Coordinates of C-alpha atoms and ligand atoms in Angstrom, one line a residue:
M1 CA 83.7 16.8 8.1
K2 CA 86.9 15.6 10.2
T3 CA 90.6 16.8 9.9
Q4 CA 91.3 14.0 7.7
D5 CA 88.4 14.7 5.2
F6 CA 89.8 18.2 4.6
I7 CA 93.1 17.2 4.2
E8 CA 92.2 14.5 1.5
I9 CA 90.1 17.3 -0.7
E10 CA 93.1 19.7 -0.4
E11 CA 95.4 16.8 -1.5
Q12 CA 93.3 16.1 -4.5
Y13 CA 92.4 19.6 -5.7
G14 CA 95.2 21.5 -4.7
A15 CA 98.8 22.1 -6.0
H16 CA 101.2 20.5 -3.6
N17 CA 103.7 23.6 -3.2
Y18 CA 103.5 23.8 0.5
H19 CA 104.0 21.0 3.1
P20 CA 101.7 22.2 5.9
L21 CA 101.3 20.6 9.4
D22 CA 98.4 18.4 9.4
V23 CA 96.1 20.8 11.4
V24 CA 92.9 22.5 10.0
I25 CA 92.3 25.8 11.5
E26 CA 88.7 26.9 11.7
R27 CA 88.8 30.1 14.0
A28 CA 91.3 32.0 15.6
E29 CA 91.3 34.7 18.5
G30 CA 94.7 36.7 19.7
V31 CA 97.4 34.1 20.2
W32 CA 95.2 31.0 20.0
V33 CA 93.8 28.9 16.9
Y34 CA 91.0 26.6 17.3
D35 CA 91.0 23.2 14.9
V36 CA 87.6 21.6 13.2
E37 CA 87.8 19.1 16.0
G38 CA 87.7 22.0 18.4
R39 CA 91.4 21.4 19.8
K40 CA 93.2 24.6 20.7
Y41 CA 96.8 25.5 19.8
L42 CA 99.2 28.4 20.8
D43 CA 100.3 29.8 17.3
C44 CA 103.7 30.3 17.3
L45 CA 104.4 31.1 13.5
S46 CA 101.9 34.3 13.2
A47 CA 101.5 33.5 9.6
Y48 CA 105.3 34.2 9.2
S49 CA 104.7 37.3 11.1
A50 CA 101.7 38.7 9.5
V51 CA 99.3 38.3 12.6
N52 CA 101.8 40.3 14.9
Q53 CA 98.8 42.1 16.7
G54 CA 97.1 38.6 17.1
H55 CA 94.3 36.9 15.1
V56 CA 91.4 38.8 14.6
H57 CA 92.3 41.9 16.4
P58 CA 88.9 43.9 17.2
E59 CA 90.0 47.3 16.2
I60 CA 91.2 45.9 12.8
L61 CA 88.1 44.0 12.3
K62 CA 86.0 46.9 12.8
A63 CA 88.2 49.0 10.3
L64 CA 87.7 46.2 7.7
L65 CA 83.8 45.9 8.2
E66 CA 83.3 49.6 8.4
Q67 CA 85.1 50.2 5.1
A68 CA 84.1 47.0 3.3
K69 CA 80.5 48.6 3.8
K70 CA 81.2 51.9 2.1
V71 CA 83.8 51.1 -1.0
T72 CA 86.2 48.5 -1.2
L73 CA 88.0 49.0 -4.8
T74 CA 88.3 52.3 -6.9
S75 CA 91.6 51.4 -8.6
R76 CA 93.9 54.3 -8.7
A77 CA 92.2 55.5 -11.9
F78 CA 90.4 57.7 -9.3
R79 CA 91.3 58.9 -5.9
N80 CA 89.6 57.7 -2.6
D81 CA 89.3 58.8 1.0
Q82 CA 91.5 56.5 2.6
L83 CA 94.9 56.3 0.7
P84 CA 95.9 59.9 1.5
M85 CA 95.5 59.0 5.0
L86 CA 97.1 55.8 5.0
Y87 CA 100.2 57.8 3.3
K88 CA 100.0 60.5 6.2
E89 CA 100.1 57.8 8.7
L90 CA 102.5 55.7 7.3
S91 CA 105.1 58.7 7.1
E92 CA 104.3 59.9 10.6
M93 CA 104.8 56.3 11.9
T94 CA 108.0 55.6 10.0
G95 CA 109.6 58.9 9.2
Y96 CA 109.9 58.5 5.7
E97 CA 108.5 61.1 3.6
M98 CA 106.6 59.0 1.0
S99 CA 105.4 55.3 0.5
L100 CA 103.9 53.3 -2.4
P101 CA 101.3 50.7 -1.3
M102 CA 101.1 47.6 -3.4
N103 CA 99.7 44.1 -2.6
S104 CA 102.0 41.1 -1.7
G105 CA 105.5 41.2 -0.3
A106 CA 107.0 39.9 -3.5
E107 CA 105.2 42.8 -5.1
A108 CA 106.7 45.4 -3.1
V109 CA 110.2 44.1 -3.5
E110 CA 109.9 44.0 -7.2
T111 CA 108.6 47.9 -6.7
A112 CA 111.9 48.3 -4.9
V113 CA 114.1 46.5 -7.6
K114 CA 112.3 48.8 -10.0
L115 CA 112.5 52.1 -8.3
A116 CA 116.3 51.4 -7.4
R117 CA 117.1 50.6 -11.3
K118 CA 115.3 53.7 -12.0
W119 CA 117.3 55.9 -9.4
A120 CA 120.6 54.4 -11.0
Y121 CA 119.6 55.7 -14.6
Q122 CA 118.2 58.9 -13.6
V123 CA 120.2 59.9 -10.8
K124 CA 123.5 58.3 -10.8
K125 CA 123.6 58.1 -14.6
V126 CA 124.5 54.4 -14.8
P127 CA 124.2 53.4 -18.5
R128 CA 120.9 52.2 -19.3
H129 CA 120.0 48.4 -18.3
Q130 CA 123.2 47.9 -16.8
A131 CA 122.4 48.5 -13.0
E132 CA 123.3 46.0 -10.6
I133 CA 121.9 44.9 -7.1
I134 CA 124.0 43.2 -4.6
V135 CA 122.1 41.0 -2.5
A136 CA 122.8 38.3 0.1
G137 CA 123.4 34.8 0.1
N138 CA 120.7 32.7 1.9
N139 CA 118.2 35.4 1.2
F140 CA 114.4 35.2 1.0
H141 CA 112.3 38.1 -0.8
G142 CA 109.5 36.3 -2.4
R143 CA 108.8 33.9 -5.2
T144 CA 108.5 35.9 -8.6
V145 CA 110.8 35.0 -11.4
T146 CA 113.1 38.1 -11.0
I147 CA 113.0 37.5 -7.0
I148 CA 114.1 33.8 -7.6
S149 CA 116.8 34.7 -9.9
F150 CA 118.9 35.7 -7.1
S151 CA 118.1 33.1 -4.7
T152 CA 120.6 30.6 -3.5
E153 CA 118.3 28.2 -2.9
P154 CA 117.9 25.4 -5.1
S155 CA 114.3 24.4 -4.4
Y156 CA 113.1 27.8 -5.2
R157 CA 115.2 28.0 -8.3
D158 CA 115.4 25.1 -10.1
D159 CA 113.5 24.7 -13.0
F160 CA 112.2 28.1 -13.2
G161 CA 114.8 29.7 -15.4
P162 CA 115.9 31.8 -17.5
F163 CA 116.4 34.1 -14.8
T164 CA 116.4 38.0 -14.6
P165 CA 119.9 39.2 -15.0
G166 CA 121.6 42.3 -12.9
F167 CA 122.3 40.7 -9.6
V168 CA 125.0 39.9 -7.5
V169 CA 125.4 37.9 -4.5
V170 CA 127.5 38.1 -1.7
E171 CA 128.1 36.6 1.6
Y172 CA 125.5 37.3 4.4
G173 CA 127.1 39.2 7.4
D174 CA 130.1 40.2 5.9
A175 CA 130.2 44.3 5.1
S176 CA 133.6 44.0 3.5
A177 CA 132.2 41.6 0.8
V178 CA 129.7 44.0 -0.2
E179 CA 132.3 46.6 -0.6
K180 CA 134.1 44.4 -2.8
A181 CA 131.0 43.9 -5.1
I182 CA 130.3 47.4 -5.5
T183 CA 131.0 48.8 -9.0
S184 CA 130.2 52.0 -11.0
N185 CA 127.1 50.3 -12.1
T186 CA 125.7 49.3 -8.5
A187 CA 122.3 50.8 -8.3
A188 CA 121.7 49.1 -4.6
V189 CA 122.4 46.7 -1.8
M190 CA 119.1 44.9 -0.7
L191 CA 119.2 42.7 2.8
E192 CA 117.0 41.3 5.3
P193 CA 118.1 43.1 8.7
I194 CA 117.5 39.2 10.0
Q195 CA 117.0 36.3 7.5
G196 CA 113.9 35.0 8.6
E197 CA 113.6 32.2 6.2
A198 CA 117.1 31.1 6.3
G199 CA 116.6 30.2 9.9
V200 CA 116.5 33.4 11.9
I201 CA 119.9 34.5 11.0
V202 CA 121.1 37.4 13.2
P203 CA 124.2 39.1 11.4
P204 CA 126.8 40.5 13.6
A205 CA 126.2 43.6 15.5
G206 CA 127.3 46.6 13.5
Y207 CA 126.8 44.8 9.9
L208 CA 124.1 46.6 8.6
K209 CA 125.6 50.1 10.3
A210 CA 128.8 49.1 8.2
V211 CA 126.7 48.3 4.7
A212 CA 124.9 51.7 5.1
E213 CA 127.9 53.5 5.8
I214 CA 129.7 51.7 2.4
C215 CA 126.4 52.5 0.2
R216 CA 126.5 56.1 1.6
K217 CA 130.3 56.4 0.4
N218 CA 129.8 54.8 -2.9
N219 CA 126.7 56.3 -3.7
V220 CA 124.5 53.1 -3.7
L221 CA 121.0 52.9 -2.2
F222 CA 120.6 50.7 0.9
I223 CA 117.4 48.6 0.9
A224 CA 116.2 46.7 4.0
D225 CA 113.5 44.1 3.4
E226 CA 111.8 44.3 6.7
I227 CA 108.5 42.4 5.5
Q228 CA 109.3 39.8 8.0
T229 CA 111.2 41.7 10.7
G230 CA 109.2 45.2 10.5
L231 CA 106.6 46.6 12.4
G232 CA 107.6 45.4 15.9
R233 CA 108.6 41.8 15.4
T234 CA 112.3 42.3 16.6
G235 CA 111.3 44.6 19.5
K236 CA 111.7 47.6 17.4
L237 CA 109.6 49.3 14.7
F238 CA 112.1 48.1 12.2
A239 CA 114.7 45.6 12.8
A240 CA 117.5 48.1 11.1
Q241 CA 117.0 50.3 14.0
H242 CA 118.9 48.0 16.1
D243 CA 121.9 49.0 13.9
G244 CA 120.9 52.4 14.2
V245 CA 120.5 52.4 10.5
R246 CA 117.7 54.3 8.5
P247 CA 117.8 52.7 4.9
D248 CA 117.1 54.6 1.8
I249 CA 114.1 52.2 1.1
T250 CA 112.3 50.2 3.5
I251 CA 110.1 47.2 2.4
V252 CA 107.2 46.3 4.8
G253 CA 104.1 44.0 4.1
K254 CA 103.0 41.0 6.2
A255 CA 102.0 42.6 9.6
L256 CA 100.8 45.9 7.8
S257 CA 97.4 44.8 7.7
G258 CA 97.4 42.6 10.6
G259 CA 96.7 39.5 8.7
F260 CA 93.3 40.6 7.4
Y261 CA 94.2 41.4 3.8
P262 CA 97.3 41.6 1.5
V263 CA 98.9 45.0 2.1
S264 CA 102.5 45.8 1.4
A265 CA 104.6 48.9 0.6
I266 CA 107.7 50.4 0.0
L267 CA 108.8 53.8 2.1
A268 CA 111.4 56.3 0.9
D269 CA 112.0 59.8 1.0
K270 CA 110.8 62.0 -2.2
S271 CA 114.3 62.3 -3.6
V272 CA 113.8 58.5 -4.4
L273 CA 110.3 57.6 -4.2
G274 CA 109.5 60.8 -6.3
L275 CA 111.0 59.5 -9.4
F276 CA 108.2 57.3 -10.3
K277 CA 106.0 59.0 -12.9
P278 CA 102.4 58.5 -13.9
G279 CA 102.4 55.0 -15.8
E280 CA 105.5 53.8 -15.0
H281 CA 104.4 51.3 -12.2
G282 CA 101.2 50.3 -10.7
S283 CA 98.7 47.6 -9.3
T284 CA 94.8 47.5 -9.7
F285 CA 94.3 46.6 -6.0
G286 CA 97.5 48.6 -4.6
G287 CA 96.2 51.4 -2.5
N288 CA 92.6 50.6 -2.4
P289 CA 90.4 51.7 0.3
L290 CA 90.4 48.5 2.3
A291 CA 94.0 49.8 3.0
A292 CA 91.9 51.3 6.1
V293 CA 92.8 48.0 7.7
A294 CA 96.5 49.1 7.4
R295 CA 95.6 52.3 8.7
A296 CA 94.2 50.7 11.9
R297 CA 97.2 48.5 12.1
P298 CA 99.8 51.4 13.2
R299 CA 97.5 52.7 15.8
V300 CA 97.4 49.2 17.5
L301 CA 101.2 48.7 17.5
H302 CA 101.8 51.7 19.0
E303 CA 98.6 51.9 21.6
E304 CA 99.6 48.2 22.9
K305 CA 103.2 48.9 22.9
L306 CA 103.9 45.7 20.7
A307 CA 107.4 46.5 20.1
E308 CA 108.1 46.9 23.7
R309 CA 106.5 43.9 24.4
S310 CA 108.3 42.0 21.9
A311 CA 111.5 43.3 22.9
E312 CA 110.7 42.5 26.6
L313 CA 108.9 39.1 26.4
G314 CA 111.6 37.9 23.4
E315 CA 114.3 38.3 25.8
Y316 CA 112.6 36.2 28.4
F317 CA 111.7 33.7 25.7
I318 CA 115.1 33.3 24.6
E319 CA 116.6 33.3 28.0
Q320 CA 114.1 30.4 28.9
L321 CA 114.4 28.4 25.7
S322 CA 118.5 28.8 26.3
E323 CA 118.1 27.3 29.6
I324 CA 116.9 24.2 28.2
T325 CA 119.3 21.5 28.4
S326 CA 118.6 18.9 25.3
P327 CA 121.0 16.6 23.3
H328 CA 119.4 17.8 20.2
V329 CA 119.9 21.9 20.3
K330 CA 122.9 23.5 18.6
E331 CA 121.7 26.9 19.3
V332 CA 119.2 29.5 20.4
R333 CA 119.2 32.9 18.7
G334 CA 116.7 35.8 17.8
K335 CA 116.0 39.2 18.5
G336 CA 112.4 40.0 20.2
L337 CA 109.8 37.5 19.2
L338 CA 111.5 36.3 16.2
I339 CA 113.3 33.2 17.8
G340 CA 115.1 30.4 15.9
V341 CA 116.1 27.0 17.6
E342 CA 118.8 25.2 15.5
L343 CA 119.0 21.5 15.9
K344 CA 122.1 19.4 15.3
P345 CA 122.4 17.7 12.0
E346 CA 121.8 14.3 13.6
A347 CA 118.7 15.2 15.7
G348 CA 116.6 13.8 12.6
G349 CA 115.3 17.3 11.6
A350 CA 113.1 20.1 12.6
R351 CA 109.8 18.7 11.4
R352 CA 109.1 15.7 13.8
F353 CA 109.7 18.2 16.7
C354 CA 107.1 20.6 15.2
E355 CA 104.7 17.5 14.7
A356 CA 105.4 16.5 18.4
L357 CA 104.6 20.2 19.6
K358 CA 101.3 20.2 17.8
S359 CA 100.3 17.4 19.5
K360 CA 101.0 19.3 22.4
G361 CA 98.9 22.4 21.7
I362 CA 101.7 24.4 20.3
L363 CA 102.0 25.3 16.4
A364 CA 105.7 25.7 15.0
K365 CA 107.1 25.5 11.8
E366 CA 110.3 24.1 10.8
T367 CA 112.4 26.5 8.8
H368 CA 114.8 24.7 6.3
D369 CA 115.5 21.6 7.8
N370 CA 117.0 22.0 11.2
V371 CA 115.6 25.2 12.8
I372 CA 112.1 25.5 14.6
R373 CA 111.0 29.0 14.4
F374 CA 109.1 30.5 17.6
A375 CA 107.3 33.7 16.5
P376 CA 103.9 34.2 18.3
P377 CA 101.8 37.1 18.0
L378 CA 103.4 40.1 19.9
V379 CA 100.1 40.2 22.0
I380 CA 101.4 36.9 23.9
D381 CA 102.1 37.2 27.5
K382 CA 104.5 35.8 30.3
E383 CA 101.8 33.3 31.6
T384 CA 101.4 32.0 28.0
I385 CA 105.1 31.6 27.3
D386 CA 105.5 29.7 30.8
W387 CA 102.4 27.6 29.9
A388 CA 104.2 26.4 26.7
L389 CA 107.7 26.2 28.1
P390 CA 107.4 22.9 29.8
S391 CA 105.9 21.3 26.5
I392 CA 108.8 22.7 24.4
R393 CA 111.4 21.3 26.9
E394 CA 109.8 18.0 26.7
T395 CA 109.7 17.8 23.0
L396 CA 113.4 18.9 22.8
N397 CA 114.2 16.1 24.8
M398 CA 112.3 13.4 23.0
T399 CA 114.9 10.6 21.4
Ligands
PLP1 C1 107.3 36.9 3.4 C2 108.6 37.4 2.6 C3 108.5 37.9 1.5 C4 107.5 37.7 0.5 O1 106.4 38.3 1.0 P1 105.0 37.5 0.1 O2 103.8 38.4 0.5 O3 104.8 36.3 0.6 O4 104.9 37.8 -1.2 C5 109.7 38.8 1.4 N1 110.7 39.1 1.9 C6 110.9 38.5 3.4 C7 112.0 38.9 4.1 C8 109.7 37.9 3.5 O5 109.8 37.3 4.9

């Protein structure tokens, strides 16, 4: 079967909730993916940063295969011999006392929302069911009904109400807006350290630090959604560390499993995460023994110095992209290897540039209408970036 045959079947039998580039991938290795017609492409999306360590990383593959032969699912009705080690290794890697694994990112965000509300009632003594959580405009935290309830993006929300109450939206990047929105019922402030889906929006330096201080002063939890920015993507283990901030709750997902299997988690200290009691929250697959995959992932992150690579190569990539003269480019921005190239409104949208890049063997995806995101696996090297740059330059200069 050819590319077009697969596309036709997919369009006929599948829901059309995505608008993928028309490339049908059949296998992948490291930073490269291969389509059903044998064409090779540089992956500059990394499945929205879920394959930071590169596609089909041999060590993670080995961990998955070995565990899959032994036991894959116990549910948490019983204990298994992998979960304790995952807890311990996550704690050693991140410095948080405890964690709670879930599956998808959205599920971990929901877990953080529930935990923050519980903390508000039990510790802060907010009147029951009155807790408020402050979030930022243009946020992306996932797709459940509660999460889209505080989205400001019409396409995420329209026709999906009624919505979950208890959220207050303020402008991203403005710490004083957070301060003004705090009331005695505020449980938490939840932010992305860099807004990935909004178009790689990097807030002013010091913003997260100021918000964290406002939270501490007002007895409010600070939650960082690091599902996209965490685990080395921006050049540090967590993007909040660029601002010297240690949030009360950090949410991770995506790259936690190296792209093999959905594993997400929330990280917090015992004074917060210790509040969940048996029966109050759960997930059949959350914390299953295949979490062994997530155990291999931190080792890879550390041993291959992926955060350091991301910092160094990201700086180089941003610098090289900034030097491209193009009539279409408004701004190049990012941190580490999470990079956005924003096009001018009159450029005709980012999609056509992504299509053109595809024909040159580079897979990048538009985010919103005018931003091309470049976020290759962190195992990319300088030679590969140098290989891609002439094609990117040519594409950004097309008419
Ligand atoms: C992708 C993403 C999510 C949602 O993760 P899913 O696994 O798709 O549910 C939440 N927050 C951020 C910042 C993300 O990038």
